[in-house]
Amino acid sequence: MEMDDINANLSHIAIIVDKNTPKDPILAFCTNITNERPEIRFTYLHYDNQIRENDIACLVNLTSSPGENTDTLFIITDSEPVTEYTDQNGIAAAALYTESNRKCGFSKVLYCIEDIEFMSYERINRMWQRRFGIPWIITVTDRLVIREQTIEDIPALYEVYSDADAARYMEDLYDDPVREAEYMREYINNQYRFFEYGVWALTLRESGKLIGRAGLAVREGYDAPEIGYIIGKPYRECGYAKEGVAAIIEYAWKELNVHDLIAFTRQKNTASIKLLESLGFEREKRVRIKGGYHDMYVLTSTSYDDTILNSERI
């Protein structure tokens, strides 16, 4: 699948397991997915103790059958040879852990599934997207879509950072767009793939235009993730910063199981201080970062109040 072909959808899930693998969790999974997405097609294949040539042949027949598009197929299997086949043929797949395959390395897949009966469509769809480099949509607000960044975002990011005031309090882009693209590519392949969070693109829901970015990072010497943001000059004082940061806080609490967040800002950055305080952050101390002094603000999940989201936009 090409990077620009992001309109394809996961449409077929094939489950290929040993005949002795318990069926009830798999049936519960299929029921859950069908309830969420009735259009998803399922195929169930089982083999006898270990994959043999004729079993691989069945898999070949499945993936090469008329009308089958392997780009929209996701395979779940407890067989290492099957994962090797999917890797060789560019098919999205995840390994299913069972009592009998704990010693398998499953090095050819990005994900392993422990309790399949609890897997949601969103989680499976994200696994499929990751295989083809399709950016994840992190969350959607009234006016914004917060998603993973792509190489194609770089020109728009240079527009955002072209304003000196916008970039004053954030780490800048590389002067050379080629070098920035190299960095972005590594960031996508490492940060998003292994940690599943990071700095994300802020785009307008109606037009898809990138207006800034925001997200989470881990700063050396601190245990809690740090939240940061930058908004392009034409879109400031419209409430986009608060809307995006508030949504990311909610995502951190609910999806990443984060309990504390920190943020750093300079005393002259009054707009950032006002935003952080409106969201419940409290100043804890002053610290020295990269040769300059910053105020460190802290937010805990126990102190966060949902009513803050309905307060006046800034």
CSV table of C-alpha atoms in Angstrom, one decimal:
chain,number,residue,atom,x,y,z
A,1,MET,CA,0.0,0.0,0.0
A,2,GLU,CA,1.3,3.4,-0.9
A,3,MET,CA,1.6,6.1,1.8
A,4,ASP,CA,-0.8,8.4,0.0
A,5,ASP,CA,-3.5,5.6,-0.2
A,6,ILE,CA,-4.9,6.2,3.2
A,7,ASN,CA,-8.6,5.8,2.2
A,8,ALA,CA,-8.4,2.0,2.2
A,9,ASN,CA,-10.2,0.3,5.1
A,10,LEU,CA,-9.7,-2.9,7.0
A,11,SER,CA,-12.4,-5.2,5.7
A,12,HIS,CA,-11.3,-8.8,6.3
A,13,ILE,CA,-9.9,-10.5,9.4
A,14,ALA,CA,-8.6,-14.0,9.1
A,15,ILE,CA,-7.9,-16.1,12.2
A,16,ILE,CA,-5.4,-19.0,11.6
A,17,VAL,CA,-4.8,-21.1,14.7
A,18,ASP,CA,-4.1,-24.6,16.0
A,19,LYS,CA,-7.2,-26.7,16.2
A,20,ASN,CA,-6.7,-27.0,20.0
A,21,THR,CA,-6.6,-23.3,20.6
A,22,PRO,CA,-9.7,-22.4,22.7
A,23,LYS,CA,-12.5,-21.2,20.4
A,24,ASP,CA,-14.6,-19.3,22.9
A,25,PRO,CA,-12.3,-16.2,23.3
A,26,ILE,CA,-12.1,-16.1,19.5
A,27,LEU,CA,-15.8,-16.3,19.1
A,28,ALA,CA,-16.2,-13.5,21.7
A,29,PHE,CA,-13.8,-11.4,19.7
A,30,CYS,CA,-15.6,-12.0,16.4
A,31,THR,CA,-18.9,-11.1,18.1
A,32,ASN,CA,-17.5,-7.9,19.5
A,33,ILE,CA,-16.0,-6.8,16.2
A,34,THR,CA,-19.2,-7.6,14.3
A,35,ASN,CA,-21.2,-5.6,16.8
A,36,GLU,CA,-18.9,-2.6,16.2
A,37,ARG,CA,-18.4,-3.1,12.5
A,38,PRO,CA,-21.0,-5.4,10.8
A,39,GLU,CA,-19.2,-5.0,7.5
A,40,ILE,CA,-16.1,-6.8,8.6
A,41,ARG,CA,-15.7,-10.2,7.0
A,42,PHE,CA,-14.1,-13.1,8.9
A,43,THR,CA,-12.3,-16.2,7.9
A,44,TYR,CA,-11.4,-19.0,10.3
A,45,LEU,CA,-8.7,-21.6,9.4
A,46,HIS,CA,-7.1,-24.1,11.8
A,47,TYR,CA,-4.2,-26.4,11.4
A,48,ASP,CA,-3.2,-29.7,13.2
A,49,ASN,CA,-0.5,-29.0,15.8
A,50,GLN,CA,2.0,-27.4,13.4
A,51,ILE,CA,1.9,-25.7,10.1
A,52,ARG,CA,2.5,-28.1,7.2
A,53,GLU,CA,2.9,-27.4,3.5
A,54,ASN,CA,-0.7,-28.0,2.7
A,55,ASP,CA,-1.7,-25.6,5.5
A,56,ILE,CA,0.5,-22.9,4.0
A,57,ALA,CA,-1.1,-23.7,0.7
A,58,CYS,CA,-4.5,-22.9,2.2
A,59,LEU,CA,-3.2,-19.6,3.3
A,60,VAL,CA,-1.8,-18.9,-0.1
A,61,ASN,CA,-5.2,-19.8,-1.6
A,62,LEU,CA,-6.9,-17.4,0.8
A,63,THR,CA,-4.6,-14.5,0.0
A,64,SER,CA,-4.6,-15.0,-3.7
A,65,SER,CA,-8.3,-15.8,-4.2
A,66,PRO,CA,-10.2,-13.7,-6.7
A,67,GLY,CA,-11.3,-10.4,-5.3
A,68,GLU,CA,-9.1,-10.7,-2.2
A,69,ASN,CA,-7.2,-7.5,-1.5
A,70,THR,CA,-4.4,-8.3,1.0
A,71,ASP,CA,-4.0,-4.5,1.7
A,72,THR,CA,-7.4,-4.6,3.5
A,73,LEU,CA,-6.7,-8.0,5.2
A,74,PHE,CA,-5.5,-8.5,8.8
A,75,ILE,CA,-4.4,-12.0,10.0
A,76,ILE,CA,-4.3,-13.1,13.6
A,77,THR,CA,-2.4,-16.3,14.1
A,78,ASP,CA,-0.6,-18.4,16.8
A,79,SER,CA,1.8,-19.8,14.2
A,80,GLU,CA,5.3,-18.4,13.7
A,81,PRO,CA,5.5,-19.7,10.1
A,82,VAL,CA,2.3,-17.9,9.2
A,83,THR,CA,3.8,-14.6,10.6
A,84,GLU,CA,6.9,-15.2,8.5
A,85,TYR,CA,4.6,-15.7,5.4
A,86,THR,CA,2.7,-12.5,6.1
A,87,ASP,CA,6.0,-10.6,6.6
A,88,GLN,CA,7.4,-11.9,3.3
A,89,ASN,CA,4.2,-11.0,1.4
A,90,GLY,CA,3.4,-7.6,2.9
A,91,ILE,CA,0.3,-8.7,4.8
A,92,ALA,CA,-0.7,-7.1,8.1
A,93,ALA,CA,-0.7,-9.5,11.0
A,94,ALA,CA,-0.5,-10.0,14.7
A,95,ALA,CA,0.5,-13.0,16.8
A,96,LEU,CA,-1.9,-14.6,19.2
A,97,TYR,CA,-0.2,-15.8,22.4
A,98,THR,CA,-1.4,-19.1,23.7
A,99,GLU,CA,-0.2,-21.5,26.4
A,100,SER,CA,1.7,-23.6,23.8
A,101,ASN,CA,3.6,-20.8,21.9
A,102,ARG,CA,5.1,-18.7,24.7
A,103,LYS,CA,8.6,-19.5,23.6
A,104,CYS,CA,8.1,-18.3,20.1
A,105,GLY,CA,9.8,-15.0,19.2
A,106,PHE,CA,7.2,-13.7,16.7
A,107,SER,CA,9.9,-11.3,15.4
A,108,LYS,CA,8.1,-10.8,12.1
A,109,VAL,CA,5.1,-9.0,13.5
A,110,LEU,CA,4.7,-5.6,15.2
A,111,TYR,CA,2.0,-6.8,17.7
A,112,CYS,CA,1.2,-9.7,19.9
A,113,ILE,CA,-2.3,-10.3,21.3
A,114,GLU,CA,-2.7,-11.7,24.8
A,115,ASP,CA,-6.5,-11.7,25.5
A,116,ILE,CA,-8.2,-11.6,22.2
A,117,GLU,CA,-11.7,-11.5,23.6
A,118,PHE,CA,-11.1,-8.0,24.9
A,119,MET,CA,-9.7,-6.6,21.6
A,120,SER,CA,-11.7,-3.8,20.0
A,121,TYR,CA,-12.1,-2.9,16.4
A,122,GLU,CA,-10.2,0.3,17.0
A,123,ARG,CA,-7.2,-1.5,18.4
A,124,ILE,CA,-7.1,-4.1,15.5
A,125,ASN,CA,-7.5,-1.3,13.0
A,126,ARG,CA,-4.6,0.6,14.5
A,127,MET,CA,-2.4,-2.5,14.2
A,128,TRP,CA,-3.4,-2.8,10.5
A,129,GLN,CA,-2.7,0.9,10.0
A,130,ARG,CA,0.7,0.7,11.6
A,131,ARG,CA,1.7,-2.0,9.2
A,132,PHE,CA,1.1,0.2,6.2
A,133,GLY,CA,2.3,3.5,7.7
A,134,ILE,CA,-1.1,5.0,7.9
A,135,PRO,CA,-1.2,7.8,10.5
A,136,TRP,CA,-3.3,7.2,13.5
A,137,ILE,CA,-6.1,9.6,14.4
A,138,ILE,CA,-5.5,10.2,18.1
A,139,THR,CA,-8.7,12.0,18.9
A,140,VAL,CA,-11.3,14.3,17.4
A,141,THR,CA,-12.7,17.5,19.0
A,142,ASP,CA,-15.4,19.9,17.9
A,143,ARG,CA,-13.0,21.7,15.5
A,144,LEU,CA,-9.8,19.6,15.4
A,145,VAL,CA,-8.5,16.3,14.3
A,146,ILE,CA,-5.4,15.3,16.3
A,147,ARG,CA,-3.4,12.8,14.4
A,148,GLU,CA,0.1,11.4,13.9
A,149,GLN,CA,2.4,13.5,11.8
A,150,THR,CA,3.5,12.5,8.3
A,151,ILE,CA,6.4,13.5,5.9
A,152,GLU,CA,3.8,15.3,3.9
A,153,ASP,CA,3.2,17.7,6.8
A,154,ILE,CA,6.6,19.2,6.7
A,155,PRO,CA,5.8,22.2,4.3
A,156,ALA,CA,2.9,23.2,6.5
A,157,LEU,CA,5.1,22.9,9.7
A,158,TYR,CA,7.6,25.3,8.2
A,159,GLU,CA,4.7,27.7,7.7
A,160,VAL,CA,3.7,27.4,11.4
A,161,TYR,CA,7.3,27.8,12.5
A,162,SER,CA,8.0,30.8,10.1
A,163,ASP,CA,6.6,33.1,12.8
A,164,ALA,CA,9.4,33.9,15.3
A,165,ASP,CA,6.9,34.3,18.2
A,166,ALA,CA,5.4,30.9,17.5
A,167,ALA,CA,8.7,29.1,17.6
A,168,ARG,CA,10.2,31.1,20.5
A,169,TYR,CA,9.2,28.7,23.2
A,170,MET,CA,9.3,25.4,21.2
A,171,GLU,CA,12.2,23.4,19.7
A,172,ASP,CA,12.6,24.6,16.1
A,173,LEU,CA,12.7,22.6,12.9
A,174,TYR,CA,15.9,21.9,11.0
A,175,ASP,CA,16.9,24.6,8.6
A,176,ASP,CA,17.2,22.0,5.8
A,177,PRO,CA,13.9,20.4,4.9
A,178,VAL,CA,15.7,17.2,3.8
A,179,ARG,CA,17.2,16.8,7.2
A,180,GLU,CA,13.8,17.5,8.8
A,181,ALA,CA,12.3,14.8,6.6
A,182,GLU,CA,15.0,12.3,7.8
A,183,TYR,CA,14.3,13.2,11.4
A,184,MET,CA,10.5,12.9,10.9
A,185,ARG,CA,10.9,9.5,9.3
A,186,GLU,CA,12.9,8.2,12.2
A,187,TYR,CA,10.4,9.8,14.6
A,188,ILE,CA,7.5,8.0,13.0
A,189,ASN,CA,9.3,4.7,12.8
A,190,ASN,CA,10.6,4.8,16.4
A,191,GLN,CA,8.5,7.1,18.6
A,192,TYR,CA,5.1,6.3,17.2
A,193,ARG,CA,5.8,2.6,16.6
A,194,PHE,CA,7.3,1.7,19.9
A,195,PHE,CA,5.7,4.2,22.3
A,196,GLU,CA,2.4,4.9,20.5
A,197,TYR,CA,2.4,8.6,21.7
A,198,GLY,CA,4.5,11.7,20.9
A,199,VAL,CA,4.0,15.0,19.2
A,200,TRP,CA,1.0,15.0,16.9
A,201,ALA,CA,-0.4,17.2,14.2
A,202,LEU,CA,-3.3,19.6,14.9
A,203,THR,CA,-5.5,19.9,11.9
A,204,LEU,CA,-8.8,21.6,11.3
A,205,ARG,CA,-11.7,19.2,11.2
A,206,GLU,CA,-13.5,20.9,8.3
A,207,SER,CA,-10.6,21.4,5.9
A,208,GLY,CA,-7.8,19.1,7.2
A,209,LYS,CA,-5.4,22.1,7.2
A,210,LEU,CA,-2.5,21.7,9.7
A,211,ILE,CA,-2.5,24.7,12.1
A,212,GLY,CA,0.1,23.5,14.7
A,213,ARG,CA,1.1,20.5,16.7
A,214,ALA,CA,0.9,19.3,20.2
A,215,GLY,CA,1.6,16.1,22.2
A,216,LEU,CA,3.6,14.3,24.8
A,217,ALA,CA,7.3,13.7,25.3
A,218,VAL,CA,9.5,12.4,28.1
A,219,ARG,CA,12.3,14.7,29.2
A,220,GLU,CA,15.4,13.2,30.7
A,221,GLY,CA,15.3,13.5,34.5
A,222,TYR,CA,11.5,13.6,34.8
A,223,ASP,CA,9.1,10.7,35.4
A,224,ALA,CA,5.9,12.3,34.1
A,225,PRO,CA,5.3,13.0,30.4
A,226,GLU,CA,5.6,16.6,29.3
A,227,ILE,CA,2.9,18.2,27.3
A,228,GLY,CA,3.7,20.9,24.8
A,229,TYR,CA,2.1,22.7,21.8
A,230,ILE,CA,2.6,25.3,19.1
A,231,ILE,CA,-0.1,27.1,17.1
A,232,GLY,CA,0.4,29.0,13.9
A,233,LYS,CA,-0.1,32.8,14.1
A,234,PRO,CA,-3.4,33.0,12.1
A,235,TYR,CA,-5.0,30.6,14.5
A,236,ARG,CA,-4.1,31.9,17.9
A,237,GLU,CA,-6.6,33.5,20.3
A,238,CYS,CA,-9.3,31.2,18.8
A,239,GLY,CA,-9.3,28.6,21.5
A,240,TYR,CA,-7.6,25.9,19.4
A,241,ALA,CA,-4.6,25.6,21.8
A,242,LYS,CA,-6.9,24.9,24.8
A,243,GLU,CA,-9.2,22.6,22.8
A,244,GLY,CA,-6.3,20.5,21.5
A,245,VAL,CA,-4.3,20.3,24.8
A,246,ALA,CA,-7.5,19.5,26.8
A,247,ALA,CA,-8.2,16.6,24.3
A,248,ILE,CA,-4.7,15.3,24.7
A,249,ILE,CA,-5.0,15.4,28.5
A,250,GLU,CA,-8.1,13.3,28.2
A,251,TYR,CA,-6.4,10.9,25.9
A,252,ALA,CA,-3.4,10.6,28.2
A,253,TRP,CA,-5.7,9.8,31.2
A,254,LYS,CA,-8.0,7.3,29.4
A,255,GLU,CA,-5.9,5.6,26.8
A,256,LEU,CA,-2.3,5.9,28.0
A,257,ASN,CA,-3.1,5.4,31.7
A,258,VAL,CA,-1.0,8.5,32.6
A,259,HIS,CA,-1.5,9.8,36.1
A,260,ASP,CA,0.6,13.0,36.0
A,261,LEU,CA,1.6,15.5,33.4
A,262,ILE,CA,4.2,18.3,33.5
A,263,ALA,CA,4.7,21.4,31.3
A,264,PHE,CA,7.5,24.0,31.1
A,265,THR,CA,7.0,27.6,30.2
A,266,ARG,CA,9.0,30.8,30.6
A,267,GLN,CA,7.7,33.6,32.8
A,268,LYS,CA,7.3,35.9,29.8
A,269,ASN,CA,5.0,33.4,28.0
A,270,THR,CA,1.9,34.7,29.6
A,271,ALA,CA,-0.5,33.1,27.1
A,272,SER,CA,0.9,29.6,27.9
A,273,ILE,CA,0.8,30.3,31.6
A,274,LYS,CA,-2.9,31.3,31.3
A,275,LEU,CA,-3.7,28.2,29.3
A,276,LEU,CA,-2.0,25.8,31.7
A,277,GLU,CA,-3.7,27.4,34.7
A,278,SER,CA,-7.1,27.3,33.0
A,279,LEU,CA,-6.6,23.5,32.6
A,280,GLY,CA,-5.7,22.9,36.2
A,281,PHE,CA,-1.9,22.9,36.1
A,282,GLU,CA,-0.2,24.3,39.1
A,283,ARG,CA,3.2,25.9,39.3
A,284,GLU,CA,5.6,23.7,41.2
A,285,LYS,CA,9.1,25.1,40.8
A,286,ARG,CA,11.6,26.9,38.6
A,287,VAL,CA,14.1,24.8,36.7
A,288,ARG,CA,17.0,25.3,34.3
A,289,ILE,CA,16.5,23.8,30.9
A,290,LYS,CA,19.1,24.2,28.0
A,291,GLY,CA,20.6,27.2,29.6
A,292,GLY,CA,17.4,29.0,30.4
A,293,TYR,CA,15.0,29.1,33.3
A,294,HIS,CA,11.5,27.8,33.0
A,295,ASP,CA,8.6,27.4,35.4
A,296,MET,CA,7.5,23.8,35.8
A,297,TYR,CA,3.7,23.2,36.0
A,298,VAL,CA,2.1,19.9,37.2
A,299,LEU,CA,-1.3,18.3,36.6
A,300,THR,CA,-2.5,15.1,38.3
A,301,SER,CA,-5.4,13.0,37.2
A,302,THR,CA,-6.9,13.3,40.7
A,303,SER,CA,-6.9,17.1,40.5
A,304,TYR,CA,-8.1,17.4,37.0
A,305,ASP,CA,-11.7,18.6,36.7
A,306,ASP,CA,-13.8,17.9,33.6
A,307,THR,CA,-15.6,21.1,34.1
A,308,ILE,CA,-12.4,22.9,33.0
A,309,LEU,CA,-13.1,21.8,29.5
A,310,ASN,CA,-16.2,24.0,29.5
A,311,SER,CA,-14.5,27.1,30.8
A,312,GLU,CA,-13.9,30.2,28.7
A,313,ARG,CA,-11.7,29.7,25.7
A,314,ILE,CA,-8.5,31.6,25.5
